CSV table of C-alpha atoms in Angstrom, one decimal:
chain,number,residue,atom,x,y,z
A,117,MET,CA,-0.3,0.2,-0.1
A,118,ASN,CA,1.4,3.4,-0.9
A,119,THR,CA,1.4,5.4,2.1
A,120,THR,CA,3.1,8.9,0.7
A,121,GLY,CA,-0.2,10.6,1.4
A,122,LEU,CA,-1.1,9.1,5.2
A,123,LYS,CA,-2.2,11.4,7.4
A,124,ILE,CA,-3.6,11.6,10.9
A,125,ASN,CA,-6.8,12.7,12.0
A,126,ILE,CA,-7.4,15.5,13.5
A,127,HIS,CA,-10.6,15.3,14.6
A,128,ARG,CA,-10.0,12.3,16.3
A,129,MET,CA,-6.9,14.1,18.1
A,130,LYS,CA,-9.4,16.9,18.9
A,131,THR,CA,-11.6,14.2,20.6
A,132,PHE,CA,-8.6,12.6,22.8
A,133,PHE,CA,-8.0,15.8,23.9
A,134,ASP,CA,-11.1,16.7,25.2
A,135,GLU,CA,-11.6,14.1,26.8
A,136,ILE,CA,-7.9,13.9,28.8
A,137,ALA,CA,-8.7,17.5,29.9
A,138,LYS,CA,-11.9,16.6,31.8
A,139,ILE,CA,-9.5,13.9,34.0
A,140,ASN,CA,-8.3,17.2,36.2
A,141,SER,CA,-8.3,18.9,39.6
A,142,GLY,CA,-7.0,21.9,39.0
A,143,THR,CA,-9.3,24.9,38.9
A,144,LYS,CA,-7.0,26.8,36.8
A,145,GLY,CA,-5.5,25.1,33.6
A,146,TYR,CA,-4.8,21.2,34.1
A,147,THR,CA,-3.5,19.5,37.5
A,148,ARG,CA,-2.7,15.6,37.3
A,149,LEU,CA,0.3,15.2,39.5
A,150,ALA,CA,2.6,12.3,39.7
A,151,PHE,CA,1.3,9.5,41.4
A,152,SER,CA,-2.0,10.7,41.8
A,153,GLU,CA,-5.7,9.8,41.5
A,154,GLU,CA,-5.9,11.8,38.4
A,155,GLU,CA,-2.4,10.3,36.4
A,156,LYS,CA,-4.3,6.9,37.5
A,157,SER,CA,-7.0,7.6,35.7
A,158,ALA,CA,-5.6,9.2,32.8
A,159,LYS,CA,-3.7,5.9,32.2
A,160,GLU,CA,-7.0,4.1,32.7
A,161,TRP,CA,-8.5,6.1,30.0
A,162,LEU,CA,-5.2,5.2,27.9
A,163,ILE,CA,-5.6,1.6,28.4
A,164,GLY,CA,-9.4,1.7,27.5
A,165,LYS,CA,-8.6,3.1,24.0
A,166,CYS,CA,-5.6,1.0,23.6
A,167,GLN,CA,-7.9,-2.0,24.3
A,168,GLU,CA,-10.3,-1.1,21.7
A,169,LEU,CA,-7.4,-1.0,19.1
A,170,ASN,CA,-6.7,-4.5,20.6
A,171,LEU,CA,-3.2,-3.7,21.4
A,172,LYS,CA,-0.7,-6.1,23.7
A,173,ILE,CA,-1.0,-3.9,27.1
A,174,ARG,CA,1.8,-4.5,29.4
A,175,ARG,CA,1.8,-2.2,33.2
A,176,ASP,CA,5.5,-2.3,34.6
A,177,SER,CA,6.0,-2.5,38.6
A,178,ALA,CA,6.7,1.6,38.1
A,179,ASP,CA,3.6,1.9,36.9
A,180,ASN,CA,4.0,2.7,33.4
A,181,ILE,CA,2.1,1.5,30.6
A,182,TYR,CA,2.8,0.1,27.1
A,183,ALA,CA,1.4,-1.0,24.2
A,184,ARG,CA,2.2,-3.3,21.5
A,185,LEU,CA,1.5,-3.0,17.7
A,186,GLY,CA,3.0,-5.8,15.8
A,187,ASP,CA,5.3,-8.8,16.6
A,188,GLY,CA,6.0,-9.5,20.5
A,189,ASP,CA,9.2,-11.3,19.8
A,190,LYS,CA,10.9,-8.6,17.4
A,191,PRO,CA,12.5,-5.3,18.7
A,192,ALA,CA,9.9,-2.6,18.7
A,193,LEU,CA,10.0,1.0,18.0
A,194,LEU,CA,9.4,2.9,21.0
A,195,ILE,CA,6.7,6.3,21.2
A,196,GLY,CA,5.5,8.1,23.8
A,197,SER,CA,5.7,10.5,26.7
A,198,HIS,CA,3.7,11.3,29.9
A,199,LEU,CA,0.3,12.2,31.1
A,200,ASP,CA,1.1,14.0,34.8
A,201,THR,CA,1.6,17.6,34.9
A,202,VAL,CA,2.8,20.4,37.2
A,203,PRO,CA,0.3,21.9,39.3
A,204,GLU,CA,-2.3,24.3,37.2
A,205,GLY,CA,-0.2,22.9,33.9
A,206,GLY,CA,-1.1,23.4,30.2
A,207,LEU,CA,-2.9,20.5,28.2
A,208,TYR,CA,-0.3,19.5,25.9
A,209,ASP,CA,3.1,19.0,27.8
A,210,GLY,CA,3.6,15.4,27.9
A,211,ALA,CA,0.0,14.6,26.9
A,212,LEU,CA,1.0,15.6,23.4
A,213,GLY,CA,3.0,12.9,23.0
A,214,VAL,CA,1.2,10.2,24.2
A,215,LEU,CA,-2.0,11.3,22.3
A,216,THR,CA,-0.3,11.8,19.4
A,217,GLY,CA,1.2,8.7,19.5
A,218,LEU,CA,-2.2,6.5,20.0
A,219,GLU,CA,-3.7,8.6,17.2
A,220,ALA,CA,-0.8,7.4,14.9
A,221,LEU,CA,-1.0,3.6,16.0
A,222,GLU,CA,-5.3,4.0,15.2
A,223,THR,CA,-4.3,5.5,11.8
A,224,ILE,CA,-1.9,2.6,11.0
A,225,ILE,CA,-4.6,-0.2,12.3
A,226,GLU,CA,-7.3,1.3,10.1
A,227,SER,CA,-5.3,1.8,7.4
A,228,LYS,CA,-4.1,-1.4,7.4
A,229,ILE,CA,-0.5,-1.2,7.1
A,230,ALA,CA,1.7,-4.2,7.9
A,231,LEU,CA,4.7,-3.1,9.4
A,232,ASP,CA,7.9,-5.2,9.3
A,233,SER,CA,8.6,-4.0,12.9
A,234,PRO,CA,6.7,-3.7,16.3
A,235,VAL,CA,5.5,0.0,17.2
A,236,GLU,CA,4.9,0.5,21.4
A,237,LEU,CA,3.3,3.4,22.9
A,238,VAL,CA,4.7,4.2,26.5
A,239,CYS,CA,3.1,6.5,28.8
A,240,PHE,CA,5.8,7.1,31.5
A,241,THR,CA,5.1,7.5,35.0
A,242,GLY,CA,5.8,11.3,37.1
A,243,GLU,CA,8.0,12.9,34.1
A,244,GLU,CA,7.3,15.9,36.2
A,245,ALA,CA,9.2,17.0,39.6
A,246,ASN,CA,7.7,15.1,42.1
A,247,PRO,CA,9.2,13.9,45.8
A,248,LEU,CA,10.8,10.5,43.9
A,249,GLY,CA,12.5,12.7,41.2
A,250,GLY,CA,11.5,14.1,37.5
A,251,THR,CA,11.5,11.1,35.1
A,252,PHE,CA,10.8,8.9,37.8
A,253,GLY,CA,9.2,6.1,35.3
A,254,SER,CA,11.6,6.6,32.4
A,255,ARG,CA,14.5,6.6,34.9
A,256,THR,CA,13.3,3.2,36.7
A,257,ALA,CA,12.9,1.2,33.1
A,258,THR,CA,16.3,2.6,31.8
A,259,GLY,CA,17.9,1.5,35.1
A,260,LEU,CA,19.2,5.2,36.0
A,261,ILE,CA,17.8,5.0,39.6
A,262,ASP,CA,19.8,3.7,42.6
A,263,PHE,CA,17.5,2.7,44.6
A,264,GLN,CA,19.0,2.8,48.3
A,265,LYS,CA,17.6,1.0,51.2
A,266,GLU,CA,17.4,4.6,53.3
A,267,LYS,CA,14.5,5.7,50.5
A,268,GLU,CA,12.4,2.1,50.9
A,269,GLU,CA,10.3,4.2,53.4
A,270,GLU,CA,9.6,6.8,51.0
A,271,LEU,CA,8.9,4.4,48.0
A,272,LYS,CA,6.0,2.4,49.9
A,273,GLN,CA,4.7,6.0,50.5
A,274,PHE,CA,3.7,6.1,46.7
A,275,GLY,CA,3.4,2.6,46.5
A,276,PHE,CA,6.4,1.1,45.4
A,277,THR,CA,9.1,-1.3,46.9
A,278,ILE,CA,12.6,-1.8,45.6
A,279,GLU,CA,12.8,-5.0,44.9
A,280,GLU,CA,9.4,-4.5,42.4
A,281,LEU,CA,11.0,-1.3,40.8
A,282,GLN,CA,14.0,-3.6,39.8
A,283,GLN,CA,12.0,-5.5,37.8
A,284,ALA,CA,10.6,-2.7,35.6
A,285,LYS,CA,13.9,-2.1,33.4
A,286,MET,CA,13.7,-2.6,30.2
A,287,LYS,CA,16.4,-4.8,28.1
A,288,LYS,CA,18.2,-3.2,25.2
A,289,GLU,CA,17.5,-5.9,22.7
A,290,ASP,CA,14.2,-5.0,23.0
A,291,TYR,CA,14.1,-1.9,21.1
A,292,LEU,CA,14.8,-0.2,17.8
A,293,GLY,CA,14.6,3.1,19.4
A,294,PHE,CA,12.7,5.8,21.3
A,295,VAL,CA,10.7,8.6,19.4
A,296,GLU,CA,9.1,11.4,21.5
A,297,LEU,CA,6.8,14.4,20.4
A,298,HIS,CA,6.5,17.2,22.3
A,299,ILE,CA,5.9,21.1,22.6
A,300,GLU,CA,8.8,23.2,22.4
A,301,GLN,CA,8.0,25.1,26.1
A,302,GLY,CA,10.3,27.7,24.1
A,303,GLU,CA,10.1,30.4,21.3
A,304,VAL,CA,12.6,29.5,19.1
A,305,LEU,CA,10.4,27.4,16.7
A,306,GLU,CA,8.1,30.3,16.6
A,307,LYS,CA,10.5,33.0,16.8
A,308,ASN,CA,12.1,31.8,13.5
A,309,GLN,CA,8.7,30.5,12.1
A,310,LYS,CA,9.5,26.8,11.7
A,311,ASN,CA,6.9,24.5,12.0
A,312,ILE,CA,9.3,21.5,13.6
A,313,GLY,CA,12.0,21.2,15.7
A,314,ILE,CA,14.4,18.3,15.1
A,315,VAL,CA,16.4,17.6,18.4
A,316,THR,CA,20.0,17.5,18.5
A,317,SER,CA,20.7,17.2,22.0
A,318,ILE,CA,19.0,17.3,25.8
A,319,ALA,CA,20.6,20.0,28.1
A,320,GLY,CA,21.9,18.6,31.3
A,321,ILE,CA,21.0,20.0,34.9
A,322,LYS,CA,23.1,20.8,37.6
A,323,ARG,CA,21.6,22.0,40.7
A,324,PHE,CA,22.7,23.4,44.1
A,325,LYS,CA,21.6,25.1,47.2
A,326,VAL,CA,23.4,27.9,48.5
A,327,GLU,CA,22.1,29.1,52.3
A,328,VAL,CA,23.4,32.5,53.6
A,329,PHE,CA,23.6,33.1,57.4
A,330,GLY,CA,23.0,36.9,58.3
A,331,LYS,CA,21.8,38.4,61.7
A,332,PRO,CA,18.0,39.4,62.2
A,333,SER,CA,17.5,42.4,63.7
A,334,HIS,CA,14.9,45.1,64.0
A,335,SER,CA,14.7,47.0,61.0
A,336,GLY,CA,14.1,50.4,62.7
A,337,THR,CA,16.7,50.3,65.1
A,338,THR,CA,19.6,48.6,63.4
A,339,PRO,CA,21.6,51.4,61.7
A,340,MET,CA,22.5,50.4,58.0
A,341,THR,CA,26.5,50.1,59.0
A,342,LEU,CA,25.9,47.4,61.5
A,343,ARG,CA,23.8,44.9,59.5
A,344,SER,CA,24.4,41.8,58.4
A,345,ASP,CA,21.5,41.3,56.1
A,346,ALA,CA,21.4,38.3,54.1
A,347,LEU,CA,19.2,39.2,51.6
A,348,VAL,CA,21.7,42.0,50.5
A,349,GLU,CA,24.3,39.1,50.3
A,350,SER,CA,22.3,37.1,48.1
A,351,SER,CA,21.4,39.5,46.1
A,352,LYS,CA,25.0,39.9,45.0
A,353,ILE,CA,24.9,36.2,44.4
A,354,ILE,CA,21.9,36.2,42.0
A,355,GLN,CA,23.7,39.0,39.8
A,356,VAL,CA,27.0,37.0,39.5
A,357,VAL,CA,25.1,33.8,38.6
A,358,ASN,CA,23.6,35.4,35.9
A,359,GLU,CA,26.5,37.5,34.8
A,360,ILE,CA,29.0,34.3,34.5
A,361,ALA,CA,26.3,32.2,32.6
A,362,ALA,CA,25.6,35.3,30.0
A,363,ASN,CA,29.7,34.9,29.3
A,364,TYR,CA,29.1,31.5,27.7
A,365,GLY,CA,26.4,32.4,25.0
A,366,ASN,CA,22.8,31.1,24.2
A,367,GLU,CA,23.2,27.6,25.1
A,368,MET,CA,24.0,27.9,28.6
A,369,VAL,CA,21.6,29.3,31.2
A,370,ALA,CA,21.6,29.8,34.9
A,371,THR,CA,18.9,30.5,37.3
A,372,VAL,CA,17.9,31.0,41.0
A,373,GLY,CA,14.5,30.1,40.6
A,374,GLU,CA,13.8,29.3,44.2
A,375,PHE,CA,14.1,31.8,47.0
A,376,SER,CA,13.0,31.9,50.4
A,377,ILE,CA,14.0,34.4,53.6
A,378,LYS,CA,13.4,34.3,57.2
A,379,PRO,CA,11.9,35.7,59.2
A,380,ASN,CA,10.2,37.1,56.3
A,381,LEU,CA,8.7,40.4,57.7
A,382,ALA,CA,8.7,43.8,57.2
A,383,ASN,CA,10.1,45.1,60.6
A,384,VAL,CA,12.9,42.2,60.4
A,385,VAL,CA,16.4,42.7,58.8
A,386,PRO,CA,16.8,39.1,56.9
A,387,GLY,CA,18.7,37.1,58.7
A,388,TYR,CA,18.7,33.8,56.6
A,389,VAL,CA,18.2,33.0,52.9
A,390,SER,CA,18.1,29.9,51.3
A,391,MET,CA,17.9,29.8,47.2
A,392,LEU,CA,18.5,26.7,44.7
A,393,VAL,CA,20.8,27.5,41.9
A,394,GLU,CA,20.2,25.9,38.2
A,395,VAL,CA,22.6,25.7,35.6
A,396,ARG,CA,21.7,24.1,32.4
A,397,GLY,CA,24.0,23.9,29.6
A,398,LYS,CA,24.8,21.6,25.7
A,399,THR,CA,28.5,20.6,27.3
A,400,TRP,CA,29.2,18.5,30.6
A,401,GLU,CA,32.7,20.4,30.6
A,402,ASP,CA,31.4,23.9,30.1
A,403,MET,CA,28.8,23.4,32.9
A,404,GLN,CA,30.9,22.2,35.3
A,405,LYS,CA,33.2,25.6,34.7
A,406,VAL,CA,30.2,27.8,35.2
A,407,VAL,CA,29.2,26.2,38.5
A,408,GLN,CA,32.9,26.1,39.5
A,409,GLN,CA,33.2,29.9,38.9
A,410,ILE,CA,29.7,30.3,40.4
A,411,GLN,CA,30.8,28.2,43.8
A,412,ALA,CA,34.0,30.1,43.8
A,413,TRP,CA,32.8,33.4,43.6
A,414,ILE,CA,30.3,32.9,46.3
A,415,LYS,CA,32.9,31.4,48.6
A,416,GLU,CA,35.5,33.9,48.1
A,417,ASN,CA,33.1,37.1,48.2
A,418,THR,CA,30.7,36.1,51.1
A,419,LYS,CA,30.4,35.4,54.4
A,420,ASN,CA,28.6,32.8,56.3
A,421,THR,CA,27.4,31.1,53.5
A,422,THR,CA,27.0,26.9,52.8
A,423,ILE,CA,27.1,25.3,49.3
A,424,VAL,CA,25.3,22.1,49.1
A,425,ASP,CA,25.0,19.8,45.4
A,426,ILE,CA,21.4,18.4,45.0
A,427,VAL,CA,20.9,17.6,41.3
A,428,GLU,CA,23.9,16.1,38.7
A,429,LYS,CA,22.0,15.1,35.1
A,430,LYS,CA,24.7,15.1,32.3
A,431,PRO,CA,23.7,16.9,29.0
A,432,ASN,CA,23.3,13.8,26.0
A,433,SER,CA,23.0,14.0,22.3
A,434,LEU,CA,20.2,12.3,20.3
A,435,ASN,CA,21.0,10.0,17.6
A,436,GLU,CA,21.8,11.5,14.3
A,437,ARG,CA,19.9,8.7,12.0
A,438,ILE,CA,16.7,9.1,14.1
A,439,GLN,CA,17.1,13.1,13.0
A,440,GLN,CA,17.9,12.1,9.4
A,441,VAL,CA,14.8,10.4,9.4
A,442,ILE,CA,12.5,13.1,11.3
A,443,GLU,CA,14.1,15.6,8.9
A,444,GLU,CA,13.2,13.5,5.8
A,445,ALA,CA,9.8,13.2,6.9
A,446,CYS,CA,9.6,17.1,7.2
A,447,ILE,CA,11.2,17.5,3.9
A,448,GLN,CA,8.7,15.1,2.3
A,449,LEU,CA,5.7,16.7,3.9
A,450,GLY,CA,6.8,20.3,2.9
A,451,TYR,CA,7.1,21.2,6.9
A,452,SER,CA,9.8,23.8,7.5
A,453,TYR,CA,11.7,23.0,10.1
A,454,ARG,CA,15.4,23.6,12.0
A,455,TYR,CA,17.7,21.6,14.4
A,456,MET,CA,17.6,22.6,18.2
A,457,ILE,CA,19.1,21.5,21.6
A,458,SER,CA,16.6,21.1,24.0
A,459,GLY,CA,16.8,23.1,27.5
A,460,ALA,CA,13.8,21.1,29.3
A,461,ASN,CA,14.6,17.4,30.3
A,462,HIS,CA,12.7,14.8,29.1
A,463,ASP,CA,11.9,11.0,29.2
A,464,ALA,CA,14.0,11.0,25.8
A,465,ASN,CA,17.0,11.9,28.0
A,466,SER,CA,16.6,8.6,29.9
A,467,MET,CA,16.0,6.4,27.1
A,468,THR,CA,19.7,7.3,25.4
A,469,TYR,CA,21.0,5.2,28.1
A,470,ILE,CA,19.2,2.0,26.6
A,471,THR,CA,18.6,2.9,22.8
A,472,ASP,CA,18.9,5.2,20.1
A,473,ALA,CA,16.4,8.2,21.3
A,474,GLY,CA,15.1,11.3,19.3
A,475,MET,CA,12.8,14.1,19.7
A,476,ILE,CA,10.3,16.3,17.6
A,477,PHE,CA,9.2,19.2,18.9
A,478,VAL,CA,6.2,21.7,17.9
A,479,PRO,CA,5.9,25.2,18.3
A,480,SER,CA,4.6,26.9,22.0
A,481,LYS,CA,2.6,29.8,21.9
A,482,ASP,CA,4.6,32.6,23.2
A,483,GLY,CA,7.0,30.0,24.4
A,484,LEU,CA,4.6,29.4,27.4
A,485,SER,CA,4.5,26.0,29.5
A,486,HIS,CA,3.6,25.0,32.8
A,487,HIS,CA,1.1,27.2,32.4
A,488,PRO,CA,-2.4,27.5,31.8
A,489,ASP,CA,-2.3,29.9,29.0
A,490,GLU,CA,0.1,27.0,27.0
A,491,TYR,CA,-0.8,26.8,23.6
A,492,THR,CA,0.1,25.1,20.0
A,493,SER,CA,-2.4,25.3,17.2
A,494,TRP,CA,-4.5,22.5,15.9
A,495,GLU,CA,-2.2,23.2,12.7
A,496,GLU,CA,0.9,22.7,14.1
A,497,ILE,CA,-0.1,19.6,16.1
A,498,GLU,CA,-1.2,18.0,13.0
A,499,LYS,CA,2.1,18.4,11.4
A,500,GLY,CA,4.0,17.1,14.3
A,501,GLY,CA,1.6,14.2,14.2
A,502,ASN,CA,2.6,13.5,10.4
A,503,VAL,CA,6.1,14.1,11.3
A,504,LEU,CA,5.7,11.2,13.7
A,505,LEU,CA,3.6,8.9,11.9
A,506,LYS,CA,6.1,9.3,8.5
A,507,THR,CA,8.9,8.5,11.4
A,508,ILE,CA,7.5,5.3,12.5
A,509,LEU,CA,6.6,4.1,8.9
A,510,THR,CA,10.3,4.8,7.6
A,511,ILE,CA,11.3,2.9,11.4
A,512,CYS,CA,9.4,0.3,10.9
A,513,SER,CA,8.8,-1.1,7.1
A,514,ASN,CA,10.1,0.1,4.1
A,515,LYS,CA,6.3,1.8,3.4
A,516,GLY,CA,7.6,5.2,4.4
A,517,GLU,CA,10.0,5.6,1.9
């Protein structure tokens, strides 16, 4: 069968989004937190849709959902993303990759296309930040989490045990690769008027906590010359964080995004500040340099501060072969595209440790994400879905060429 003009059914996609949008506990935007009843309900909805398509469904001990089309004994192309959200987040983050993957499978089935290799849809558990760590499901499935005994009680609170989670690990030989469709969560595609982003790498993350200790005192009776103001010291650190990162160009970013102050009263000189500093970049070497420079400045130029490293995730390059397949799909479909890095972390990052991985981005209006106003047009969603479909057909058979 000639699949040259085959496209996803965008009207069916709209129905999928209408149905998943109803699984929501938020008053603004969409709230399906990791491990919540809403996330579990969304997975049950997905299982029901996959059962209607007679897909082979598997649920692992991390509660990741897999639905396979094709021979269960052959290595499969894995596609998908996640259905959990941040509090009061957007409709498309994560859900786009799962729902478009579902639609691509239904299009293949109704078109009676016989694939040479199977394709498997995955919905990973707990991709967003959560008490067990972001990308929990995909990191568990790829063996990236070191389940230590002291974490066992925390795991049990969410219904997991170390022994069970260790059984969720994938086998490399079971997969041909992984492709994730996702909204960009930035403005690069929109600003450059491109339909599709072909992701070359996923930025690494280094995050550390800085505590600044001053002396709380009465704001009306303590002269400026006698103050030990933790907030003033902290403001200098924030400025330096931005200045150092800016010296490395657009592929390096640093942020102080979490900040607390004590006693946080109008009439008391701040005596304590805690902040999280996060550095993201394309190359591990440059990321380390930025962190070292920031931490060295803090040690040399501030008093009574402590620094504790918290998160370390190395940047990963995505597979060039899959990038080429995505590019060929864009050319055949007549869609504009550009190669780009992802500044946000994704399940695809975890998957690089076990198989070839690729990512397809579609534009985000005004770069908004993790926000109720997050928006991608149906036209752009359809284009992303068609690129995903074309990519599946090319990798899993000769019919997409």
